[in-house]
Amino acid sequence: AEPALAARLRAAVDGKAKPPGSLGRLEDLAVRLGTIRNTEAPRADKAVLLLFAGDHGLCEEGVSAYPSAVTAAMVATLLAGRAAASVFARSVGAEIRVVDAGVTADLSDHAGLVHAKVRSGTRNAAREAALTPAEVGEALERGAAEAARAVGDGADVVLIGEMGIGNTAAAALLMHRLLPAPLERCIGLGAGHDEAGIARKRDALARAAARTGATETFEVLAEFGGLEILMMAGAALGAAAARRPVVVDGFIATVAALVAVRIRPEARDSLIFAHRSAEAGHALLLETLGASPLLDLGLRLGEGTGGLLALPLLRAAAAMLSDMATLEEVLAGAA
Amino acid sequence: AEPALAARLRAAVDGKAKPPGSLGRLEDLAVRLGTIRNTEAPRADKAVLLLFAGDHGLCEEGVSAYPSAVTAAMVATLLAGRAAASVFARSVGAEIRVVDAGVTADLSDHAGLVHAKVRSGTRNAAREAALTPAEVGEALERGAAEAARAVGDGADVVLIGEMGIGNTAAAALLMHRLLPAPLERCIGLGAGHDEAGIARKRDALARAAARTGATETFEVLAEFGGLEILMMAGAALGAAAARRPVVVDGFIATVAALVAVRIRPEARDSLIFAHRSAEAGHALLLETLGASPLLDLGLRLGEGTGGLLALPLLRAAAAMLSDMATLEEVLAGAA
């Protein structure tokens, strides 16, 4: 049934009141939304951004320009509706669910937060494995459960995003070992660094990489973490299993998407890449995944901000399929 | 006061709870919206797409793959809310005002249409001047009046778009003479052509260009038309004069923007280029205007569709300025 549906969707798009192909990538997006949802009339109305927060033991090595405490502070800002993602979500009409995947601080009294903490931050991957195999499994499962809950609540689209000081460092290690790619090509400026800072980050990541030769997916995940990245991967798998499009944000979310695809290759079909990040490793990562993001705006913030900005494109593509007249109807009117 | 405002806006953006520069082009967009509106808290809530429709005498020469009657049929489809622009406008929350700038058919009984017809289509520019100088002035004035009316009705943002069979041909002639650029570099496939069709279009445009040596802006406008292009230019001038951002759609709207800038260079400051069209001449046109559009999605439909898809980016940028916490606030909370 799948090839027949894709062909029917393409024919529907081609038959709309416009020169063939004149809506460019929106046309492909419409066909993809239909095949993912397995319907000729996909919707992208209710969108839920699952925003996972976690801390990283690697921060002890000075891999970030910001202290770990900023993760908890940004969670509070997100819950107060005043972070970049909060503002963009209101602007485009999406719901955000902030999930404590593994923030170091005790956030148990934060109302509105989804409490799914696996542990208080990862261990320092420069010195030991960031997570146990059991913690890896738990993080993936809790991520999938959050996606299932969002779908159960009516989400047409699931967006994945993250907040976690130090998480470009963990993401670089995962990319290095899973792609694989030379470590140097996976390391970028993250939230920003001076020369000494980036040297510190490079040195710490080289030590973490030298500590283990792991290449098998689950071993790599345990060695380097992090909890918010694994929960994003789990959420992508859960949403894909429920036939919902998964809107993937920037560099770190794309590493999570890579993890999901390594665990279940058919999940790739449900991934929609929102934007090309300014973070150094993203281009290579996207190329390997055969992904060409919808937006290219120089973003490098995370929080799912790129996904939120791409959401209106999904809605427009879906609306085109459902609501637009056919050329035949228009020409009949003209006759 | 202007430089001081721009500096204050940049400082406000830099002070937000994010790594400096991490929202990329959204940051520049926020600063531009503020300077255009002359405020530190710009909004982009109420958006009005002024969609001007007109016909072209050049169609007698076979410059389009579609007959002129399609213009009127598409106007009816727009008014019925079933064209691409209608569907996208509902999806992003924008109002469309369809303006009869110069459709050949008599549309006087169409409810919901703005009746501003200057004449029933332009004259055939391959044989004579498309418009009289008086008709040029009238079209520009009526376009400006529509923008003023939209602003009077509370528009924060004005989008310009068009519908007109044959209008890539007229736009190519305007670009050729006003930029100036070799005619060949200004001609594209428009709504689509086979080899014989594009040869017919090239031949007709070569004859139109050979008919007149005009290079002065108003003379060029009279020689080639068209009415919807001139009304878009007028609307851009009117909105710019009222300090509203003007969202410019694809190739034809950008030619109208060029006309506006040639008439009043300072209008350039109010133009926001929405998307890079797949139509051949657009890249050179954008380069000359120093414009780098927000989106690049392979669109080549017109109707203001690219502008509508870019609108959520303006709203997000404005919301960032107004609603996002400062880094100072977040760090104080973390301390």
XYZ file of C-alpha atoms in Angstrom:
670
model
C 0.000 0.000 0.000
C 2.877 2.385 0.722
C 4.115 3.001 -2.841
C 0.544 3.426 -4.029
C -0.117 6.031 -1.314
C 3.037 7.997 -2.165
C 2.035 7.981 -5.827
C -1.489 9.130 -4.967
C -0.103 11.931 -2.805
C 2.245 13.053 -5.579
C -0.624 13.017 -8.077
C -2.758 15.078 -5.682
C 0.030 17.650 -5.295
C 0.635 17.736 -9.055
C -3.067 18.275 -9.684
C -3.343 21.395 -7.543
C -4.033 24.831 -9.034
C -0.416 25.809 -9.738
C 2.279 25.072 -12.299
C 3.685 21.594 -11.579
C 6.557 21.710 -9.108
C 6.060 25.409 -8.396
C 5.763 24.926 -4.634
C 9.203 23.326 -4.573
C 10.144 21.642 -1.315
C 6.672 22.200 0.144
C 5.428 19.635 -2.371
C 7.899 16.991 -1.210
C 7.089 17.861 2.375
C 3.371 17.337 1.741
C 4.033 13.913 0.232
C 6.277 12.986 3.160
C 3.698 14.070 5.738
C 1.088 11.933 4.012
C 3.297 8.849 3.829
C 4.434 9.224 7.432
C 0.849 9.568 8.666
C -0.424 7.021 6.128
C -3.193 9.300 4.908
C -4.012 11.472 1.921
C -5.040 14.314 4.233
C -2.300 14.761 6.843
C -2.602 17.509 9.456
C 0.160 19.210 11.398
C -2.098 21.227 13.691
C -1.253 20.037 17.179
C 2.497 20.094 17.661
C 4.313 19.169 20.840
C 7.941 20.055 21.459
C 9.516 17.570 23.854
C 12.371 19.535 25.349
C 14.716 17.317 27.362
C 17.148 18.823 29.860
C 20.238 17.146 31.271
C 23.654 17.829 32.745
C 27.045 16.440 31.842
C 29.865 15.246 34.072
C 32.195 16.390 31.294
C 31.597 19.956 32.487
C 34.113 19.246 35.268
C 36.705 19.383 32.466
C 35.654 22.874 31.409
C 34.080 21.832 28.083
C 31.511 24.629 28.271
C 31.835 28.376 28.657
C 28.856 28.240 31.040
C 28.559 26.473 34.427
C 26.225 23.465 34.787
C 23.951 25.522 37.029
C 22.763 27.308 33.883
C 20.886 24.161 32.814
C 18.575 24.384 35.824
C 18.274 28.148 35.436
C 17.218 27.718 31.808
C 14.692 25.042 32.810
C 13.163 27.610 35.162
C 13.182 30.186 32.353
C 11.485 27.712 30.015
C 8.829 26.916 32.633
C 8.287 30.646 33.136
C 7.648 30.925 29.386
C 10.539 33.317 28.831
C 13.205 31.281 26.993
C 13.714 31.499 23.224
C 11.807 28.242 22.725
C 8.914 29.456 24.906
C 8.576 32.622 22.908
C 8.812 30.874 19.543
C 6.351 28.173 20.640
C 3.735 30.788 21.536
C 4.455 32.587 18.291
C 3.855 29.520 16.091
C 1.232 27.837 18.292
C 3.011 24.784 19.666
C 3.027 23.186 23.112
C 6.301 22.685 24.984
C 6.802 19.912 27.502
C 10.005 20.406 29.437
C 11.342 17.069 30.658
C 13.954 16.659 33.384
C 16.002 13.892 31.775
C 18.948 14.284 34.083
C 19.541 17.757 35.452
C 22.011 17.841 38.360
C 19.919 20.204 40.446
C 16.898 18.921 42.340
C 13.924 20.206 40.328
C 11.261 18.125 42.079
C 9.365 21.205 43.244
C 9.081 22.733 39.752
C 5.441 22.745 38.699
C 4.849 22.094 35.023
C 8.053 20.089 34.627
C 7.875 16.472 33.472
C 9.863 14.515 36.055
C 11.759 11.732 34.289
C 15.226 12.183 35.769
C 17.308 9.036 35.239
C 20.158 10.344 37.381
C 21.576 13.709 38.452
C 23.761 14.407 35.423
C 26.005 11.939 33.641
C 29.344 10.800 35.022
C 32.473 12.517 33.700
C 33.141 10.711 30.397
C 36.755 11.907 30.375
C 37.352 9.600 33.312
C 34.679 6.872 33.256
C 31.596 5.686 31.388
C 28.926 8.423 31.508
C 26.068 5.970 32.073
C 25.438 2.337 32.939
C 23.748 0.140 30.305
C 20.627 0.141 32.508
C 20.586 3.964 32.550
C 20.893 4.013 28.763
C 17.891 1.714 28.425
C 15.909 3.747 30.919
C 16.600 7.023 29.120
C 15.565 5.606 25.734
C 12.386 4.127 27.210
C 11.382 7.283 29.060
C 11.902 9.296 25.882
C 9.711 6.903 23.914
C 7.098 7.053 26.669
C 6.978 10.853 26.478
C 6.449 10.667 22.722
C 3.693 8.084 23.185
C 2.031 10.336 25.762
C 2.185 13.323 23.397
C 0.667 11.226 20.627
C -1.983 9.967 23.034
C -2.812 13.609 23.788
C -3.405 14.222 20.085
C -0.066 15.437 18.761
C 0.034 15.464 14.971
C 3.720 16.364 15.044
C 6.447 15.737 17.616
C 9.418 18.100 17.828
C 12.558 17.184 19.735
C 14.817 19.688 21.450
C 17.264 19.959 24.310
C 18.860 22.110 26.978
C 22.040 20.939 28.656
C 25.254 22.779 29.385
C 28.076 20.686 27.908
C 25.909 18.711 25.533
C 27.681 19.679 22.308
C 30.695 17.912 23.876
C 28.776 14.668 24.474
C 27.143 14.961 21.048
C 30.567 15.360 19.397
C 31.782 12.136 21.023
C 28.670 10.233 19.908
C 29.010 11.531 16.361
C 32.742 10.695 16.303
C 32.158 7.097 17.290
C 28.795 6.335 15.642
C 29.211 8.005 12.260
C 32.216 7.447 12.513
C 34.175 10.631 11.813
C 37.475 12.104 13.005
C 36.872 13.740 16.394
C 38.132 17.084 15.101
C 35.318 17.260 12.544
C 32.713 16.766 15.280
C 33.822 19.539 17.644
C 32.426 23.046 17.354
C 32.132 26.184 19.437
C 28.963 25.045 21.209
C 27.505 27.912 23.207
C 30.705 29.872 22.531
C 34.353 29.632 23.556
C 37.509 31.673 23.475
C 40.688 30.028 22.195
C 41.615 28.591 25.576
C 38.095 27.264 26.020
C 37.989 25.426 22.731
C 41.455 23.973 23.457
C 40.143 22.729 26.836
C 37.112 21.191 25.099
C 39.304 19.483 22.468
C 41.648 18.121 25.117
C 38.854 16.743 27.307
C 37.120 15.097 24.354
C 40.383 13.561 23.154
C 40.874 12.047 26.614
C 37.295 10.718 26.687
C 37.697 9.192 23.221
C 41.083 7.666 24.138
C 39.574 6.081 27.245
C 37.427 3.628 25.233
C 37.433 1.945 21.862
C 33.680 1.329 21.905
C 31.945 1.415 18.515
C 28.787 -0.657 19.161
C 25.812 1.704 19.487
C 24.654 0.897 23.032
C 28.235 0.780 24.332
C 28.953 4.181 22.774
C 25.801 5.602 24.363
C 26.873 4.370 27.797
C 30.419 5.681 27.405
C 29.439 9.243 26.470
C 25.792 9.943 27.390
C 23.956 12.209 27.727
C 20.553 11.647 29.169
C 18.743 14.387 27.219
C 20.279 13.127 23.967
C 19.163 9.558 24.638
C 15.673 10.661 25.606
C 15.438 12.613 22.346
C 16.479 9.454 20.492
C 13.860 7.466 22.392
C 11.231 10.114 21.656
C 12.101 9.995 17.951
C 11.695 6.221 17.969
C 8.421 6.444 19.866
C 6.955 9.085 17.577
C 8.118 7.230 14.462
C 6.515 4.025 15.738
C 3.244 5.966 16.129
C 3.613 7.324 12.567
C 4.109 10.913 13.589
C 6.589 13.195 11.846
C 9.558 13.964 14.087
C 10.909 17.466 13.620
C 14.625 17.411 14.365
C 16.248 20.627 15.594
C 19.982 21.343 15.174
C 23.293 19.630 15.883
C 22.511 17.840 19.139
C 19.018 16.764 18.096
C 20.506 15.461 14.847
C 22.980 13.350 16.844
C 19.946 11.988 18.721
C 18.326 11.292 15.342
C 21.472 9.418 14.297
C 21.211 7.314 17.457
C 17.567 6.553 16.656
C 18.409 5.547 13.091
C 21.242 3.318 14.281
C 18.820 1.589 16.650
C 16.002 1.332 14.101
C 16.917 2.351 10.510
C 13.294 2.664 9.372
C 12.858 5.566 11.827
C 14.690 7.670 9.224
C 11.495 7.832 7.162
C 9.735 9.819 9.895
C 12.457 12.423 10.460
C 12.068 15.954 9.151
C 15.200 18.036 9.549
C 14.299 21.593 10.478
C 17.427 23.658 10.037
C 21.094 23.699 9.196
C 22.934 24.637 12.376
C 25.960 26.908 12.479
C 27.645 24.298 14.753
C 30.687 22.852 12.967
C 29.816 19.150 12.809
C 26.242 19.529 11.593
C 26.933 19.597 7.837
C 28.766 16.259 7.858
C 26.128 14.709 10.092
C 23.315 15.837 7.786
C 25.159 14.580 4.741
C 25.572 11.135 6.287
C 21.867 11.032 7.109
C 20.992 12.189 3.593
C 19.195 15.152 5.134
C 18.619 18.561 3.610
C 17.055 20.804 6.273
C 14.199 23.168 5.501
C 15.775 26.297 6.985
C 19.239 27.824 6.976
C 19.202 30.810 9.298
C 22.503 30.538 11.146
C 20.867 29.268 14.347
C 22.961 27.522 17.010
C 20.846 27.759 20.134
C 19.116 24.415 20.553
C 15.949 24.222 22.727
C 14.110 23.053 19.613
C 14.064 26.638 18.327
C 14.838 25.611 14.735
C 12.107 22.986 14.805
C 9.572 25.535 16.012
C 10.506 27.930 13.210
C 10.065 25.147 10.625
C 6.681 24.056 11.956
C 4.640 26.572 9.913
C 6.106 25.000 6.757
C 4.710 21.589 7.745
C 1.317 23.116 8.403
C 1.303 24.951 5.080
C 2.287 21.769 3.230
C -0.473 19.785 4.919
C -3.025 22.522 4.245
C -2.047 22.543 0.572
C -3.028 18.895 0.265
C -6.296 19.306 2.137
C -7.635 22.689 1.147
C -6.255 23.835 -2.194
C -8.336 23.660 -5.402
C -7.246 21.491 -8.316
C -6.161 23.019 -11.620
C -9.049 21.146 -13.218
C -11.558 22.925 -10.958
C -10.029 26.308 -11.773
C -9.934 25.733 -15.518
C -13.517 24.491 -15.489
C -14.474 27.772 -13.820
C -12.545 29.677 -16.482
C -14.232 27.933 -19.403
C 17.926 58.959 16.732
C 18.108 56.151 14.137
C 21.652 54.910 14.837
C 20.970 55.058 18.563
C 17.809 52.964 18.158
C 19.607 50.334 16.052
C 22.339 50.130 18.678
C 19.767 49.799 21.467
C 17.973 47.046 19.555
C 21.239 45.181 18.956
C 22.116 45.475 22.641
C 18.678 44.164 23.606
C 19.100 41.152 21.290
C 22.627 40.520 22.587
C 21.397 40.645 26.172
C 18.808 37.906 25.736
C 19.126 34.514 27.458
C 21.180 32.793 24.765
C 24.768 32.684 23.568
C 25.467 35.891 21.590
C 24.581 35.496 17.911
C 23.023 32.064 18.444
C 19.711 33.035 16.835
C 21.520 33.926 13.624
C 19.465 35.778 11.054
C 16.494 36.077 13.440
C 18.620 38.521 15.422
C 19.234 40.741 12.403
C 15.574 40.481 11.496
C 14.545 41.635 14.973
C 16.825 44.667 14.724
C 15.480 45.477 11.271
C 11.848 45.223 12.400
C 12.588 47.596 15.243
C 14.347 50.148 13.051
C 11.640 49.986 10.372
C 8.872 50.516 12.952
C 10.998 52.950 14.972
C 10.377 51.122 18.236
C 12.189 48.806 20.623
C 9.150 46.497 20.734
C 8.028 45.834 17.155
C 5.075 43.529 16.496
C 4.320 41.571 13.361
C 0.905 40.313 14.444
C -1.514 41.714 11.905
C -0.237 40.980 8.426
C -1.998 41.907 5.212
C -1.056 40.412 1.869
C -1.950 42.801 -0.930
C -2.333 40.521 -3.912
C -2.589 42.443 -7.170
C -3.952 40.789 -10.307
C -3.485 41.981 -13.866
C -3.323 40.831 -17.461
C -0.734 41.422 -20.158
C -1.165 42.288 -23.814
C 2.090 40.396 -24.380
C 0.078 37.185 -24.017
C -1.055 37.725 -27.627
C 2.528 36.754 -28.516
C 2.298 33.428 -26.675
C 4.689 34.378 -23.842
C 2.811 32.159 -21.354
C 1.886 28.486 -21.388
C -1.504 29.492 -19.942
C -4.242 31.657 -21.525
C -5.038 35.093 -20.035
C -8.414 33.776 -18.872
C -6.566 31.899 -16.121
C -5.881 35.217 -14.354
C -9.587 35.802 -13.769
C -10.112 32.140 -12.866
C -7.350 32.347 -10.259
C -8.848 35.558 -8.861
C -12.082 33.627 -8.357
C -10.139 30.794 -6.720
C -8.396 33.259 -4.405
C -11.712 34.865 -3.476
C -13.120 31.388 -2.787
C -10.202 30.795 -0.405
C -8.884 27.841 -2.371
C -5.679 29.087 -4.050
C -2.214 28.330 -2.653
C -2.006 31.820 -1.150
C -5.457 31.459 0.464
C -4.480 28.193 2.085
C -1.103 29.473 3.300
C -2.656 32.709 4.595
C -5.131 30.786 6.736
C -2.333 28.515 7.887
C -0.094 31.364 9.100
C -2.851 33.755 10.117
C -2.660 36.542 7.567
C -5.333 38.500 5.719
C -5.399 38.586 1.909
C -6.816 41.470 -0.056
C -7.139 40.595 -3.721
C -6.951 43.726 -5.852
C -8.057 43.948 -9.476
C -5.200 46.041 -10.806
C -5.947 45.360 -14.450
C -7.544 42.019 -15.204
C -8.972 41.794 -18.736
C -12.199 40.131 -17.633
C -14.957 42.205 -16.061
C -14.816 41.297 -12.356
C -17.129 44.049 -11.134
C -19.590 41.546 -9.673
C -16.980 39.707 -7.582
C -17.704 40.274 -3.909
C -14.651 40.604 -1.703
C -12.470 41.883 -4.534
C -10.860 45.308 -4.254
C -11.826 47.117 -7.447
C -8.885 49.247 -8.565
C -8.687 48.341 -12.238
C -6.671 50.925 -14.174
C -7.472 49.348 -17.517
C -8.430 45.909 -18.879
C -4.944 44.466 -19.246
C -1.899 46.223 -20.624
C -1.375 46.840 -24.333
C 0.878 44.407 -26.199
C 4.401 45.643 -25.416
C 5.827 43.781 -28.405
C 3.975 46.275 -30.614
C 3.356 49.430 -28.573
C 3.809 50.942 -25.125
C 1.954 48.830 -22.550
C 0.650 51.842 -20.628
C 0.311 55.603 -20.909
C 2.262 57.769 -18.442
C -1.064 58.612 -16.775
C -1.860 54.912 -16.317
C 1.577 54.363 -14.758
C 0.950 57.143 -12.251
C -2.523 55.843 -11.490
C -1.268 52.300 -10.846
C 1.465 53.501 -8.499
C -0.966 55.745 -6.626
C -3.641 53.062 -6.250
C -1.039 50.619 -4.951
C 0.152 53.164 -2.389
C -3.463 53.850 -1.425
C -4.097 50.130 -0.771
C -1.018 49.982 1.463
C -2.176 53.097 3.332
C -5.612 51.525 3.806
C -4.050 48.302 5.167
C -1.921 50.340 7.563
C -4.982 52.349 8.569
C -6.711 49.064 9.357
C -3.895 48.152 11.710
C -1.467 46.156 9.589
C 1.893 45.660 11.314
C 3.320 44.074 8.184
C 2.433 44.464 4.516
C 3.143 41.613 2.097
C 3.098 42.117 -1.647
C 2.130 39.419 -4.142
C 0.691 39.025 -7.613
C -1.312 36.938 -10.025
C -1.111 37.628 -13.738
C -0.638 35.299 -16.677
C 2.328 36.616 -18.658
C 3.798 38.695 -15.857
C 7.224 37.034 -15.749
C 7.568 38.340 -19.316
C 6.809 41.940 -18.322
C 8.988 41.572 -15.223
C 11.897 40.335 -17.357
C 11.645 43.434 -19.577
C 11.577 45.767 -16.560
C 14.576 44.029 -15.012
C 16.467 44.111 -18.309
C 16.044 47.838 -18.715
C 16.097 49.053 -15.081
C 18.901 46.947 -13.618
C 20.159 46.927 -16.416
C 21.045 43.370 -17.397
C 21.208 41.436 -20.686
C 17.672 40.361 -21.614
C 18.726 36.695 -21.686
C 19.639 36.787 -17.995
C 16.165 38.083 -17.102
C 14.079 35.437 -18.871
C 13.018 32.252 -17.112
C 10.473 29.501 -17.496
C 7.725 31.415 -15.710
C 4.772 29.144 -15.059
C 6.418 26.525 -17.283
C 7.250 26.192 -20.984
C 8.346 23.567 -23.467
C 11.228 24.426 -25.808
C 8.974 26.019 -28.419
C 7.239 28.051 -25.699
C 10.416 29.495 -24.254
C 11.639 30.308 -27.798
C 8.351 32.175 -28.391
C 8.783 34.062 -25.117
C 12.399 34.994 -25.958
C 11.412 36.182 -29.421
C 8.499 38.304 -28.201
C 10.606 39.906 -25.471
C 13.431 40.634 -27.922
C 10.941 42.420 -30.174
C 9.520 44.398 -27.252
C 13.010 45.406 -26.128
C 14.046 46.343 -29.673
C 10.959 48.544 -30.041
C 12.203 51.107 -27.504
C 15.475 52.376 -26.092
C 13.848 53.683 -22.899
C 16.005 53.567 -19.767
C 14.402 56.263 -17.582
C 12.308 54.568 -14.856
C 8.875 56.019 -15.648
C 9.378 55.576 -19.393
C 10.393 51.947 -18.899
C 7.299 51.348 -16.748
C 5.046 52.745 -19.473
C 6.749 50.740 -22.203
C 6.416 47.355 -20.478
C 3.825 47.494 -17.647
C 2.263 45.661 -15.988
C -0.428 47.042 -13.783
C -0.076 44.489 -10.944
C 3.693 45.045 -10.874
C 3.284 48.817 -10.639
C 0.652 48.536 -7.936
C 2.997 46.299 -5.946
C 5.704 48.955 -6.324
C 3.242 51.606 -5.178
C 2.180 49.463 -2.244
C 5.819 48.976 -1.230
C 6.348 52.739 -1.338
C 3.160 53.371 0.638
C 3.985 50.826 3.318
C 7.586 52.046 3.578
C 6.363 55.617 3.988
C 4.173 54.417 6.863
C 7.178 52.612 8.427
C 5.806 49.120 7.904
C 8.015 46.226 6.858
C 7.265 45.173 3.292
C 7.603 41.430 2.746
C 8.641 40.857 -0.852
C 7.678 37.554 -2.478
C 9.604 36.062 -5.438
C 10.819 37.191 -8.860
C 7.981 39.454 -9.935
C 7.518 41.054 -6.526
C 11.266 41.666 -6.422
C 11.061 43.467 -9.768
C 8.328 45.606 -8.187
C 10.658 46.197 -5.241
C 13.358 47.298 -7.698
C 10.896 49.756 -9.226
C 10.082 51.099 -5.762
C 13.768 51.522 -4.915
C 14.449 53.285 -8.216
C 11.621 55.707 -7.452
C 12.618 56.213 -3.795
C 15.949 54.630 -2.755
C 15.223 54.893 0.985
C 12.338 52.431 0.529
C 15.034 49.726 0.404
C 15.342 49.957 4.202
C 11.783 48.667 4.658
C 12.026 45.672 2.318
C 12.311 42.156 3.713
C 12.974 39.573 1.034
C 11.079 36.391 1.789
C 12.469 33.735 -0.487
C 14.855 32.896 -3.276
C 12.727 31.968 -6.280
C 13.577 29.177 -8.692
C 12.872 31.644 -11.562
C 16.081 32.263 -13.514
C 16.561 36.022 -13.103
C 15.909 36.217 -9.367
C 19.466 35.564 -8.170
C 20.939 38.478 -10.149
C 18.095 40.749 -9.115
C 18.607 39.932 -5.431
C 22.334 40.439 -5.725
C 21.843 43.896 -7.233
C 19.471 44.819 -4.421
C 21.913 43.440 -1.833
C 19.190 41.077 -0.653
C 19.594 37.696 0.957
C 16.137 36.128 1.314
C 15.053 34.296 4.443
C 13.866 31.105 2.724
C 15.156 28.964 -0.110
C 12.534 26.319 -0.841
C 12.477 26.162 -4.633
C 9.197 28.090 -4.885
C 8.170 29.698 -8.185
C 4.433 30.237 -7.829
C 3.939 33.873 -6.903
C 0.637 34.945 -5.232
C 2.753 36.065 -2.257
C 3.157 32.428 -1.180
C 6.828 32.854 -0.250
C 6.046 35.951 1.783
C 3.339 34.119 3.707
C 5.743 31.275 4.520
C 8.331 33.764 5.803
C 5.848 35.658 7.990
C 6.228 33.348 11.033
C 9.934 34.227 11.093
C 9.104 37.930 11.429
C 6.696 37.197 14.246
C 9.231 35.019 16.063
C 11.904 37.701 15.713
C 9.570 40.371 17.086
C 8.475 38.123 19.945
C 12.110 37.476 20.849
C 12.625 41.198 21.417
C 9.444 41.664 23.410
C 9.041 38.500 25.457
C 12.351 36.730 25.998
C 14.234 36.930 29.300
C 17.682 38.494 29.508
C 20.748 36.415 30.329
C 21.185 38.621 33.387
C 17.748 37.635 34.695
C 18.482 33.946 34.152
C 21.888 34.066 35.804
C 20.473 35.987 38.755
C 17.945 33.188 39.179
C 20.740 30.635 38.992
C 22.904 32.352 41.582
